[in-house]
Tab-separated table of N, CA and C in Angstrom:
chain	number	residue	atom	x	y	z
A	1	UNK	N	-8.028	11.915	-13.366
A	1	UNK	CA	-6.887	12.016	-12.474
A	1	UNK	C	-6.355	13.439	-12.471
A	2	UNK	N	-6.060	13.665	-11.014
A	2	UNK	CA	-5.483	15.377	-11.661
A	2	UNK	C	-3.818	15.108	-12.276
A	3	UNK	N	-3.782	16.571	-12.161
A	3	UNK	CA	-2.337	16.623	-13.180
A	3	UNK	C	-1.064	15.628	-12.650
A	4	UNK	N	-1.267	16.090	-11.611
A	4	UNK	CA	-0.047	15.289	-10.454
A	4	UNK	C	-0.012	13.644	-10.117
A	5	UNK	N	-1.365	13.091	-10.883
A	5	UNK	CA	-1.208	12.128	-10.397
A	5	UNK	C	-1.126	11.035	-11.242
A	6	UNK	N	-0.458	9.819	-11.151
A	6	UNK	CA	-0.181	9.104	-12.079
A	6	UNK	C	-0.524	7.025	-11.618
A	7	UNK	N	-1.300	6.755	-12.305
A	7	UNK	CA	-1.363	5.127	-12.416
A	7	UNK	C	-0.465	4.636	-13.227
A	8	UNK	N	0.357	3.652	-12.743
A	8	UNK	CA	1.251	2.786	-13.276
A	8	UNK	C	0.320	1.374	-13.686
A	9	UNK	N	0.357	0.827	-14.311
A	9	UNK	CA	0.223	-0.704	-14.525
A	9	UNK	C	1.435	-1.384	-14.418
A	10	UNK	N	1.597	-2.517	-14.037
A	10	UNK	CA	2.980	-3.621	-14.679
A	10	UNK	C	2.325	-4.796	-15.426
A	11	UNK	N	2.899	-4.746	-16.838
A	11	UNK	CA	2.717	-5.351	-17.603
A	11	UNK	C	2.630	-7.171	-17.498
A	12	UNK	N	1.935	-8.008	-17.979
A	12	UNK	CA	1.819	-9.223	-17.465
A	12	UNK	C	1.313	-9.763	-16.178
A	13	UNK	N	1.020	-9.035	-15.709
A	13	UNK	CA	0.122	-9.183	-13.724
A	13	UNK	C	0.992	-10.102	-12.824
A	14	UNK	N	0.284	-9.916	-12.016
A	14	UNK	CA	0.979	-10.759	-10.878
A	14	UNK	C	0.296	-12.044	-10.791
A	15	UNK	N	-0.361	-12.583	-9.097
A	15	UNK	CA	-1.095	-13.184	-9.363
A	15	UNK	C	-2.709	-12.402	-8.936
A	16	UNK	N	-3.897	-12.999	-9.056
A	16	UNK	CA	-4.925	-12.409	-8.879
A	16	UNK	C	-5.250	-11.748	-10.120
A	17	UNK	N	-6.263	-10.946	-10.099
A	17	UNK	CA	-6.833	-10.410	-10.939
A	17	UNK	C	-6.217	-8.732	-10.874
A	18	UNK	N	-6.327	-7.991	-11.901
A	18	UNK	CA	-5.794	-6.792	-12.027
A	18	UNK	C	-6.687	-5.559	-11.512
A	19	UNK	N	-7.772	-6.102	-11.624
A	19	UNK	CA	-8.592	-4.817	-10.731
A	19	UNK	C	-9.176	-4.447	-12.187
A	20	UNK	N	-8.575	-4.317	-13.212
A	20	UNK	CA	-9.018	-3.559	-14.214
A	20	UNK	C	-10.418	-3.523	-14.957
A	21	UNK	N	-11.230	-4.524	-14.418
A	21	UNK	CA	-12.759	-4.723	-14.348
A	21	UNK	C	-14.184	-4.812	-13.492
A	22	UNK	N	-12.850	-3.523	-12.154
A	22	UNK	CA	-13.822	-3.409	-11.183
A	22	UNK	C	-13.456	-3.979	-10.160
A	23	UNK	N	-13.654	-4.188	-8.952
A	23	UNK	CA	-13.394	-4.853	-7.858
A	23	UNK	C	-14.075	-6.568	-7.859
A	24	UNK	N	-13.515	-7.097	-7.192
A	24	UNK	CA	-13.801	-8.872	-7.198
A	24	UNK	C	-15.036	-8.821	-6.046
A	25	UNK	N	-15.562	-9.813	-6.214
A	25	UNK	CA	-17.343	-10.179	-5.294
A	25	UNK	C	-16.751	-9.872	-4.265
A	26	UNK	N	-15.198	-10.382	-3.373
A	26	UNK	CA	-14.752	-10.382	-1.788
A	26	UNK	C	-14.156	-9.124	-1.577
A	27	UNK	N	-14.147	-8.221	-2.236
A	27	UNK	CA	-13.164	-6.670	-2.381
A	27	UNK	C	-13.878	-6.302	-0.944
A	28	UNK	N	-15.034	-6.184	-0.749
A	28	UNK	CA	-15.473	-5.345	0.877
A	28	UNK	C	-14.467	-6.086	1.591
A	29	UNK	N	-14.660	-7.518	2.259
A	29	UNK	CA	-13.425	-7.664	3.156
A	29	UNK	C	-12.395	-8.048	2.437
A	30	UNK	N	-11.622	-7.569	1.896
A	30	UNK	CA	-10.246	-7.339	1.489
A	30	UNK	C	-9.296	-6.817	3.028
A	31	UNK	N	-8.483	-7.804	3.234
A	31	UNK	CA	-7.261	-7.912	4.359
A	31	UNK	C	-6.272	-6.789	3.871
A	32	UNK	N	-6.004	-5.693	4.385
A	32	UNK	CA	-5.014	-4.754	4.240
A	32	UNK	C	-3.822	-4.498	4.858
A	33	UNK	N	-2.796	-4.512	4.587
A	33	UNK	CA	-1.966	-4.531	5.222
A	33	UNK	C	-0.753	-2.892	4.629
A	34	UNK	N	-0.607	-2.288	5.435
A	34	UNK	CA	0.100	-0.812	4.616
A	34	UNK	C	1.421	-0.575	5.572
A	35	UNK	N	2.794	-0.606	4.427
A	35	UNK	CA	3.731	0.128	5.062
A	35	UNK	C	3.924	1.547	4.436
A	36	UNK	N	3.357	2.294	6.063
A	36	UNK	CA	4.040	3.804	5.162
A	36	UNK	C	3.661	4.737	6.765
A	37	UNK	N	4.856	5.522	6.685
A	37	UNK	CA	5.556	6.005	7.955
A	37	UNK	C	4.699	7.655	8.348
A	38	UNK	N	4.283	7.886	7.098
A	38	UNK	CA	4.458	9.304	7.153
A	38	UNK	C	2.645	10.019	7.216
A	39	UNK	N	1.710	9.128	6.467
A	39	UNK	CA	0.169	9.357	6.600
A	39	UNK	C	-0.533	8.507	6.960
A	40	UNK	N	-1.729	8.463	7.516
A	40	UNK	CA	-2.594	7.414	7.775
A	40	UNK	C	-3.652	7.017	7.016
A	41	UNK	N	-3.130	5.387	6.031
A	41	UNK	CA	-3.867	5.304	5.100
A	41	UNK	C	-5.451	4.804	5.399
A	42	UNK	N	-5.751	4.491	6.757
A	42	UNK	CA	-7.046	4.217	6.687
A	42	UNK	C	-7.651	5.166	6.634
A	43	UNK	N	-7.533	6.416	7.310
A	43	UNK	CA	-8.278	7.745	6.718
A	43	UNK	C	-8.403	7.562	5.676
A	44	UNK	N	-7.241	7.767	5.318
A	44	UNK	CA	-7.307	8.288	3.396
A	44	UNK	C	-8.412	7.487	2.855
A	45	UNK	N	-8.196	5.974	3.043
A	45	UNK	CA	-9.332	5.110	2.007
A	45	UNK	C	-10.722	5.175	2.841
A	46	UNK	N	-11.257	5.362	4.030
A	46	UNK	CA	-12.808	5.763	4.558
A	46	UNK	C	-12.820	6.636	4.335
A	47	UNK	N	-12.004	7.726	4.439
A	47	UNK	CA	-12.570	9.385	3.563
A	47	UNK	C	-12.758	9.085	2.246
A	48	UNK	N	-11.934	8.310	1.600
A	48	UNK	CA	-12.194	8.160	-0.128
A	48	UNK	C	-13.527	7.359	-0.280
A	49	UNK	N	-14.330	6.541	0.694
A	49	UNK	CA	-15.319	5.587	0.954
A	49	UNK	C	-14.881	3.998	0.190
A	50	UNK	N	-13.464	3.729	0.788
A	50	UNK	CA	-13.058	2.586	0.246
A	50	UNK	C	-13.435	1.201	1.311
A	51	UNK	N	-13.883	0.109	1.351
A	51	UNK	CA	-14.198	-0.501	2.478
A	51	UNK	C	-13.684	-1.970	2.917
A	52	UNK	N	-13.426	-2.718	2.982
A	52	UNK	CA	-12.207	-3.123	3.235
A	52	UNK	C	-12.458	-4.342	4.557
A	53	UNK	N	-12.473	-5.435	5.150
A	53	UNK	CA	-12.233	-6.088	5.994
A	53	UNK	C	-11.428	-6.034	7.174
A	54	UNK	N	-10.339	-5.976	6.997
A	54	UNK	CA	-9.217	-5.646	8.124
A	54	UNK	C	-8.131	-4.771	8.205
A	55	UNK	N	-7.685	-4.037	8.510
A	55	UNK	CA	-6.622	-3.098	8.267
A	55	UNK	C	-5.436	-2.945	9.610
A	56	UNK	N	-4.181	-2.985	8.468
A	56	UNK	CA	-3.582	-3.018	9.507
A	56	UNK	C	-2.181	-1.886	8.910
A	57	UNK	N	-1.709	-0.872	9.278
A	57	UNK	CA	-0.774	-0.418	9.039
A	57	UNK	C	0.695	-0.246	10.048
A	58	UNK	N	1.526	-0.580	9.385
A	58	UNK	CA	3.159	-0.864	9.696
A	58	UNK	C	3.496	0.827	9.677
A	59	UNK	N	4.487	1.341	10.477
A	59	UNK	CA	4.735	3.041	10.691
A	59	UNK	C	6.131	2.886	10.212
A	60	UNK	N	6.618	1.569	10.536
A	60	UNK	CA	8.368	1.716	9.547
A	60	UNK	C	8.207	0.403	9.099
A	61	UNK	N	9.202	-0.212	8.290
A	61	UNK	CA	9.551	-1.100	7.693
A	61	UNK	C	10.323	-2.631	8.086
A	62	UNK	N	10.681	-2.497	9.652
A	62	UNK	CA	11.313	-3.482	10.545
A	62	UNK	C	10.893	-4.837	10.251
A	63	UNK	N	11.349	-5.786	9.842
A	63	UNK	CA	10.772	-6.842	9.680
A	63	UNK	C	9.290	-7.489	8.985
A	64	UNK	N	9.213	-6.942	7.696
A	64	UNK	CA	8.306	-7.035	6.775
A	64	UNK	C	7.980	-8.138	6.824
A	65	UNK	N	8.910	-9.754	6.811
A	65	UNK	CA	8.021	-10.628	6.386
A	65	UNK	C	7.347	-11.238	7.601
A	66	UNK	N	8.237	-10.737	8.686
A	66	UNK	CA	7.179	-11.065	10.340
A	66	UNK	C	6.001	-10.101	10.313
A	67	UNK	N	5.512	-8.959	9.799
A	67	UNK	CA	4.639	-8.614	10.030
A	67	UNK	C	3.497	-9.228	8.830
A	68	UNK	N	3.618	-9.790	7.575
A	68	UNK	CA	3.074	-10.643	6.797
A	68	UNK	C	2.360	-11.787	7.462
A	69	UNK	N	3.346	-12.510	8.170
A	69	UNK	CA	3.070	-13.587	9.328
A	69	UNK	C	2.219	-13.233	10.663
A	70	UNK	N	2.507	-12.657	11.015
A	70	UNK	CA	1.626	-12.102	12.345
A	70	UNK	C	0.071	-11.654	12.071
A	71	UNK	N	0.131	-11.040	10.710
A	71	UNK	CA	-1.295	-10.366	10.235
A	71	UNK	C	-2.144	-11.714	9.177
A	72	UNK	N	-0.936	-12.588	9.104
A	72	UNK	CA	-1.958	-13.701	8.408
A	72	UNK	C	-2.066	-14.542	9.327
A	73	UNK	N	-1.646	-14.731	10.697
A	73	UNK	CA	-1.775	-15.407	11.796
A	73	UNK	C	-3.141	-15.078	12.265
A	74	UNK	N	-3.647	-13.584	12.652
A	74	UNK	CA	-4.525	-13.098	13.230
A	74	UNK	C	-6.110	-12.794	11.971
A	75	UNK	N	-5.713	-12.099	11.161
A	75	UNK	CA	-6.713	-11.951	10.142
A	75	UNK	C	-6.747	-12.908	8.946
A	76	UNK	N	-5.876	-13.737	8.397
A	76	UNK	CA	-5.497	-14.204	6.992
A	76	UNK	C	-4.773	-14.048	6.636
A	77	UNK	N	-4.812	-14.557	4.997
A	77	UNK	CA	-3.488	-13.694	4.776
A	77	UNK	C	-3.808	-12.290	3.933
A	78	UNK	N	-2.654	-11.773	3.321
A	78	UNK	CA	-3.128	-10.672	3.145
A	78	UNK	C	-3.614	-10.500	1.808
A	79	UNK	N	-4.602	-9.527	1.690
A	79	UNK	CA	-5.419	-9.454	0.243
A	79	UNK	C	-4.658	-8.036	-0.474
A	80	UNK	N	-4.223	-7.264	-0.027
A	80	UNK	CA	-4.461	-5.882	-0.257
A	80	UNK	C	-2.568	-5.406	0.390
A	81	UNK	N	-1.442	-5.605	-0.187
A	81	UNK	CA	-0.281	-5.026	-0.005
A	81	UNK	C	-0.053	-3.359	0.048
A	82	UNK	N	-0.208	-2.920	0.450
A	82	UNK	CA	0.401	-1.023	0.395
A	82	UNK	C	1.472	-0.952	0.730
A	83	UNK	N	2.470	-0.343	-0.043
A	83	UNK	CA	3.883	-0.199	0.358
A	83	UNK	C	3.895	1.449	-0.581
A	84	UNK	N	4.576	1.817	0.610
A	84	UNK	CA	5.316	3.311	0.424
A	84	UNK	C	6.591	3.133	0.570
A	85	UNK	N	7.547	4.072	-0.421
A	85	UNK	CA	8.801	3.819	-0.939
A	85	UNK	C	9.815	4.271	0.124
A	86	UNK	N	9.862	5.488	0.694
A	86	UNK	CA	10.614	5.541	1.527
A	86	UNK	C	9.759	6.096	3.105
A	87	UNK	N	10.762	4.963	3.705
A	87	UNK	CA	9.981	4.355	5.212
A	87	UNK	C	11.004	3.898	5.927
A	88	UNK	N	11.472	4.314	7.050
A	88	UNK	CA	12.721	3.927	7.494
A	88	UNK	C	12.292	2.374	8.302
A	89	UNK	N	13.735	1.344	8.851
A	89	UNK	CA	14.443	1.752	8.083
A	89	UNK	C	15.342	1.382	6.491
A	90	UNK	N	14.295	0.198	6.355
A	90	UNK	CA	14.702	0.069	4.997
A	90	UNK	C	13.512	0.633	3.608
A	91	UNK	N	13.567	0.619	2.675
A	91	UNK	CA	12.936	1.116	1.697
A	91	UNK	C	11.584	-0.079	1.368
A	92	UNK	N	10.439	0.460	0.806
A	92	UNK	CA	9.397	-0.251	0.037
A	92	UNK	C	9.980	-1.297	-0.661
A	93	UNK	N	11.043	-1.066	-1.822
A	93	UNK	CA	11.776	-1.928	-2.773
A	93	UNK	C	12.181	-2.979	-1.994
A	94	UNK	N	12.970	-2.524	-0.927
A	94	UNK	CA	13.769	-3.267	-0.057
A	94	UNK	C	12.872	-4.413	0.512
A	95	UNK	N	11.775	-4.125	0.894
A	95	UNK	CA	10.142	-4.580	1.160
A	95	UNK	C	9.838	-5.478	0.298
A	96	UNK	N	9.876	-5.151	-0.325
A	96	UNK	CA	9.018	-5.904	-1.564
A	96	UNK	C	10.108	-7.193	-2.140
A	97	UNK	N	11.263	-6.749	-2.107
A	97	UNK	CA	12.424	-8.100	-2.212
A	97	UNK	C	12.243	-8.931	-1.113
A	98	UNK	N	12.389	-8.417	-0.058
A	98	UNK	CA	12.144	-9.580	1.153
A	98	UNK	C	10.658	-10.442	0.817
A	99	UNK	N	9.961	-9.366	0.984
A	99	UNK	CA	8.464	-10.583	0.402
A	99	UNK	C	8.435	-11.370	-0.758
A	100	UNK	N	8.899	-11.234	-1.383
A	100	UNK	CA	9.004	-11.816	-2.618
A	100	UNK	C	10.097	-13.009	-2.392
A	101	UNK	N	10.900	-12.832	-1.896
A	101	UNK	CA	12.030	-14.193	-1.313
A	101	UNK	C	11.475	-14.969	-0.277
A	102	UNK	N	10.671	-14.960	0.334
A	102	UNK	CA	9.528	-15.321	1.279
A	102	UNK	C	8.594	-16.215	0.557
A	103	UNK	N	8.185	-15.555	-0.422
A	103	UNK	CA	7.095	-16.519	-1.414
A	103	UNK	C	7.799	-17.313	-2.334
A	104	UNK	N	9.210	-17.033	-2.467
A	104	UNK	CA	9.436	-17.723	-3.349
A	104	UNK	C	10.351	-19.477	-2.112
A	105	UNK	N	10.361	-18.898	-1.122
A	105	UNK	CA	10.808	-19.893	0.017
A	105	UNK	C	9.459	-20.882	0.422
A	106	UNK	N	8.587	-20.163	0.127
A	106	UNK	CA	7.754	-20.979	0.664
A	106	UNK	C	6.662	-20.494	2.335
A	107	UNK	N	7.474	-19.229	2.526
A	107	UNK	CA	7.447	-18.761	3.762
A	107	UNK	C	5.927	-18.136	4.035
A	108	UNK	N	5.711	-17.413	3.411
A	108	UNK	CA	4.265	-16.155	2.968
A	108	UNK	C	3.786	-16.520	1.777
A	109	UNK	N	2.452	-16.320	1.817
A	109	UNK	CA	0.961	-16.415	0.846
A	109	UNK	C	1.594	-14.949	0.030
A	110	UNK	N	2.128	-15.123	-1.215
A	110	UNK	CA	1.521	-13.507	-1.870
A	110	UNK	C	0.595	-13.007	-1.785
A	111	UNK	N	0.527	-11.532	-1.044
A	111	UNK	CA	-0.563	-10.504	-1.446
A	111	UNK	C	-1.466	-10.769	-2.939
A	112	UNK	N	-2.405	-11.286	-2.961
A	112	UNK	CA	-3.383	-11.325	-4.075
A	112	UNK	C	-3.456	-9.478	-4.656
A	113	UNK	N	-2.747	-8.535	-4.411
A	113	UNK	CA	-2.907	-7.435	-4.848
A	113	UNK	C	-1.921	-6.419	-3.959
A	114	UNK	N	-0.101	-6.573	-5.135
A	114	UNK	CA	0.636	-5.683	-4.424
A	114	UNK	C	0.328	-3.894	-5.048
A	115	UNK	N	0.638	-2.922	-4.054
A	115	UNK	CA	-0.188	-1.563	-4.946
A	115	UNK	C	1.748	-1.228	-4.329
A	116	UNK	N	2.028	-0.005	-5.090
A	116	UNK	CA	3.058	0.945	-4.768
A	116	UNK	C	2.316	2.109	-4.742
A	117	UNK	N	2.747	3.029	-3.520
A	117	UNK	CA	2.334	4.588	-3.025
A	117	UNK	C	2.956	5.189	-2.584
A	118	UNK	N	3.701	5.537	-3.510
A	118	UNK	CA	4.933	6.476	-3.567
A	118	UNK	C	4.503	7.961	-3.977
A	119	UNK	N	5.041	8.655	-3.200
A	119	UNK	CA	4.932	10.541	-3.754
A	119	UNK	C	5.557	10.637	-4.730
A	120	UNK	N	6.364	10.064	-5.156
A	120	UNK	CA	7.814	10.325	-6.624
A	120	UNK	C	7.643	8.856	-7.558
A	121	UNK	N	6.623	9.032	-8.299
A	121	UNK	CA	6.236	8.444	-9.716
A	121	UNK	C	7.465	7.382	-10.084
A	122	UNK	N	9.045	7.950	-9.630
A	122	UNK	CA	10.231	7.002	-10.304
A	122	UNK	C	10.103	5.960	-9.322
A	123	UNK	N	10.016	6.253	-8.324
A	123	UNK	CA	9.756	5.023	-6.965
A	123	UNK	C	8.957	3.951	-7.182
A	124	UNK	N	7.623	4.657	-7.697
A	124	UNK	CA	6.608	3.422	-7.924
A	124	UNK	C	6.883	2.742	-9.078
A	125	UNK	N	7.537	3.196	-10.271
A	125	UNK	CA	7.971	3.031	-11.619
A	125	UNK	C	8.974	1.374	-10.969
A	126	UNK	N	10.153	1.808	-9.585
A	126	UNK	CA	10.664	1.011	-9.221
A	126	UNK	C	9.977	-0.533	-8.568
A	127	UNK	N	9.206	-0.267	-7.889
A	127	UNK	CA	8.394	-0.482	-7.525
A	127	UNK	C	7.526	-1.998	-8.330
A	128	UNK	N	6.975	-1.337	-8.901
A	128	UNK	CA	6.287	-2.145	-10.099
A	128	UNK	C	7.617	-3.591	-11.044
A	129	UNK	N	8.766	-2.811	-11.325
A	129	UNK	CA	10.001	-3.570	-11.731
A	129	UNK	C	10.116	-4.863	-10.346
A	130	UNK	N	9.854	-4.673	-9.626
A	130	UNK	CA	10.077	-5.488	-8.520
A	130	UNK	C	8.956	-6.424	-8.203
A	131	UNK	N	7.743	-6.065	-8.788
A	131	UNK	CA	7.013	-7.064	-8.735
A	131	UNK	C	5.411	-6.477	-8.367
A	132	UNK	N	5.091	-5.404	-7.732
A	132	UNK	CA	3.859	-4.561	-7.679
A	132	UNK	C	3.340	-4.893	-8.939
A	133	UNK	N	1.737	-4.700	-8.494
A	133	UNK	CA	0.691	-5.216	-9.657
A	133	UNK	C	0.569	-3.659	-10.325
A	134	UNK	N	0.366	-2.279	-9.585
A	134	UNK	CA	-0.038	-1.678	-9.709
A	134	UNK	C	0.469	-0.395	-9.035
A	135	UNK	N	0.705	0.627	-9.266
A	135	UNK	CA	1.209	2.302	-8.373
A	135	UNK	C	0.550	3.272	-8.740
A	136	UNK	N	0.460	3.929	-7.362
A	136	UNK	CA	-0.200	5.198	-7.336
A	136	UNK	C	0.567	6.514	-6.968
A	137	UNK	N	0.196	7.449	-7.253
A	137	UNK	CA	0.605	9.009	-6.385
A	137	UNK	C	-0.140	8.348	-5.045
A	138	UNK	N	0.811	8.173	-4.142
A	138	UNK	CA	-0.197	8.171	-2.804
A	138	UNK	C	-1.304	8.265	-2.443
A	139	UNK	N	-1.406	9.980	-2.502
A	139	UNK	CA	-2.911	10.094	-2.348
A	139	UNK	C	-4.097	9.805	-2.826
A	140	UNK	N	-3.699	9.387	-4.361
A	140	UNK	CA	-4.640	8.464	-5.106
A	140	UNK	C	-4.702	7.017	-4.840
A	141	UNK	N	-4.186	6.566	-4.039
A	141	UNK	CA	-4.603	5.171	-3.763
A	141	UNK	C	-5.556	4.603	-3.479
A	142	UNK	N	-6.696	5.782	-3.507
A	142	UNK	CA	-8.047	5.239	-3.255
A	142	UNK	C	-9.124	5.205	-4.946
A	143	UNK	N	-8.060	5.239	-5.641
A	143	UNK	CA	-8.401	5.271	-7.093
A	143	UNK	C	-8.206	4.136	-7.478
A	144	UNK	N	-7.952	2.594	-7.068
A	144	UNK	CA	-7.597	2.143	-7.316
A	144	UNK	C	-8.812	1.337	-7.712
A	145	UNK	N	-8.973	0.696	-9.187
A	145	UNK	CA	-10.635	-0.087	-9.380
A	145	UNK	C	-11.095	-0.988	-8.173
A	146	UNK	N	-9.973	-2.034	-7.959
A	146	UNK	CA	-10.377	-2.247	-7.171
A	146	UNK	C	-10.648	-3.011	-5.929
A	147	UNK	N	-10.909	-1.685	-5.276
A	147	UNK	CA	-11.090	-1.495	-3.851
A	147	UNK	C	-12.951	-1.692	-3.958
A	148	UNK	N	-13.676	-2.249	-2.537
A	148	UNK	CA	-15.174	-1.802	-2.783
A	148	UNK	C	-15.012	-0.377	-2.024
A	149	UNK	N	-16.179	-0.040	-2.606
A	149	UNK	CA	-16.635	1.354	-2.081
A	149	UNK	C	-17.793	1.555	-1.290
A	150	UNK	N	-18.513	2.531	-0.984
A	150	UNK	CA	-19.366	3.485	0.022
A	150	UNK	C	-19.429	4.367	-0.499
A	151	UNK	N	-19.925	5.704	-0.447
A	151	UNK	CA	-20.229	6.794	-0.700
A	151	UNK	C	-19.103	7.239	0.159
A	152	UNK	N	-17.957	8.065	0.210
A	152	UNK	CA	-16.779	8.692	0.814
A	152	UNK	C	-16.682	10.391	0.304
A	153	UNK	N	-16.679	10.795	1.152
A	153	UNK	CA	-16.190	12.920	0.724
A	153	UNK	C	-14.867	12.463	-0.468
A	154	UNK	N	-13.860	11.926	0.122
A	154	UNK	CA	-12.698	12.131	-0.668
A	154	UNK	C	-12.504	13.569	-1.019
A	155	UNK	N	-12.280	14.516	0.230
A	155	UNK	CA	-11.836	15.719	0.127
A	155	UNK	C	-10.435	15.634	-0.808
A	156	UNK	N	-9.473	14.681	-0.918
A	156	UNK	CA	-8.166	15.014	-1.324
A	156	UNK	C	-7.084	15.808	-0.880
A	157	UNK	N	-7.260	16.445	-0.206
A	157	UNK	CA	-6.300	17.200	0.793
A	157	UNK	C	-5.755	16.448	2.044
A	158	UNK	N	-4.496	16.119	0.946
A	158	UNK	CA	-3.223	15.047	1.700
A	158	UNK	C	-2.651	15.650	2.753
A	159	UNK	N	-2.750	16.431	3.520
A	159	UNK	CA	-2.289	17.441	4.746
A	159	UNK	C	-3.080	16.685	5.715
A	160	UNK	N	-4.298	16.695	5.372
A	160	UNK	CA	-5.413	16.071	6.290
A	160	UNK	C	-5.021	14.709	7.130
A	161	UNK	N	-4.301	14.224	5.753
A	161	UNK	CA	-3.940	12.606	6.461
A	161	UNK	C	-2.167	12.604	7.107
A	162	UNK	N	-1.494	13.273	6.964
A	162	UNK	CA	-0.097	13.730	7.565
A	162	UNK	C	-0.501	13.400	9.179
A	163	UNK	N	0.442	12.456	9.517
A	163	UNK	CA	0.618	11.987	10.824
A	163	UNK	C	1.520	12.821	11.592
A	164	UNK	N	1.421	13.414	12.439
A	164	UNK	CA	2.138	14.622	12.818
A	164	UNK	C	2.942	14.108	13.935
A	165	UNK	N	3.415	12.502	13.938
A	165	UNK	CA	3.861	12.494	15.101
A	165	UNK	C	5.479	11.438	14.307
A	166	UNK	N	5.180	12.094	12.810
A	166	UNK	CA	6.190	11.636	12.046
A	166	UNK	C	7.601	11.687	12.642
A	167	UNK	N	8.773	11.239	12.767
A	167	UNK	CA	9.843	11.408	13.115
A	167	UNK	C	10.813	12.309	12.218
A	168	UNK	N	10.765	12.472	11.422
A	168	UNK	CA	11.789	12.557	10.703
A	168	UNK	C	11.671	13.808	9.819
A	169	UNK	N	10.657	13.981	8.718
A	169	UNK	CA	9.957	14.831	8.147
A	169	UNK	C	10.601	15.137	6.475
A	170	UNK	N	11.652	13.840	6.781
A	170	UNK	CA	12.707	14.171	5.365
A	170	UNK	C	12.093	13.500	4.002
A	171	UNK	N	11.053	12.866	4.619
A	171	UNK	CA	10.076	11.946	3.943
A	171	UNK	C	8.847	12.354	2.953
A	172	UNK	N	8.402	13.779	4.138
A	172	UNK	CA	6.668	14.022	3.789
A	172	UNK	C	6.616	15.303	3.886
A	173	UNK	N	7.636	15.719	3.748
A	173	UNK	CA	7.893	17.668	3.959
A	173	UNK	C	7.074	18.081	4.603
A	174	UNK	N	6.878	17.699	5.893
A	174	UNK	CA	6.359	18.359	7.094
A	174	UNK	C	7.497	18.957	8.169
């Protein structure tokens, strides 16, 4: 890992398996679902050669547990949670409470694998307290065991994946 970047575990798991022995036989189609406003994580994970079933990424945070519903309506439900911490206009945390009151209603299937991808380590630290299996430095989210793989460049140069049609920029220092 380079210097900057940091894996969290949360202690005791969620549900599913932890990844920590490699990716599971169904990891290629793994259902993805990503809130985060500011990069585009399917680049990031086909440049990293991560491979994956369905993908679907959220650009803000509006109604998290309707978009849970809509994407397990159309693809399943979801295998693969990505949440980034700040995303207008409510927060990842904020995210991750609603889903979690959802599953505990009865409403939504838990993500078999929540990740936090946060730029600021205390976020995902938060993150994880809330119920995430697992956090990354963002751009390492393609470090994650597991994901299946491909052969991928994984240049690492997080500029590359910066969505430039960001609003705001208070987010991703662009």
């Amino acid at each position: 890992l380079r210097k900057d970047s940091v894996s969290l575990e949360r202690g005791g798991g969620g549900s599913g398996s932890s990844a920590l022995g490699g990716p599971s036989a169904d990891a290629a189609s793994y259902r993805v679902l990503a809130f985060e406003d500011s990069y585009n994580i399917r680049a990031m994970l086909e440049d990293g050669g991560v491979t994956f079933g369905s993908f679907h990424q959220r650009w803000d945070s509006r109604s998290p547990v309707e978009a849970l519903e809509e994407f397990g309506a159309e693809f399943g439900a979801v295998d693969v949670l990505l949440l980034d911490y700040y995303l207008p206009p409510i927060t990842g945390f904020k995210v991750l409470q609603q889903v979690n009151e959802a599953v505990r209603a009865g409403r939504v299937q838990r993500p078999r694998h929540i990740i936090g991808m946060s730029s600021v380590n205390a976020c995902n630290v938060e993150l994880l307290t809330e119920g995430a299996d697992t956090a990354f430095v963002k751009w390492d989210v393609i470090m994650w065991e597991g994901w299946a793989r491909t052969q991928g460049s994984g240049s690492g140069n997080k500029e590359q994946y910066l969505d430039t049609a960001c609003c705001c920029r208070c987010c991703c220092g662009g």
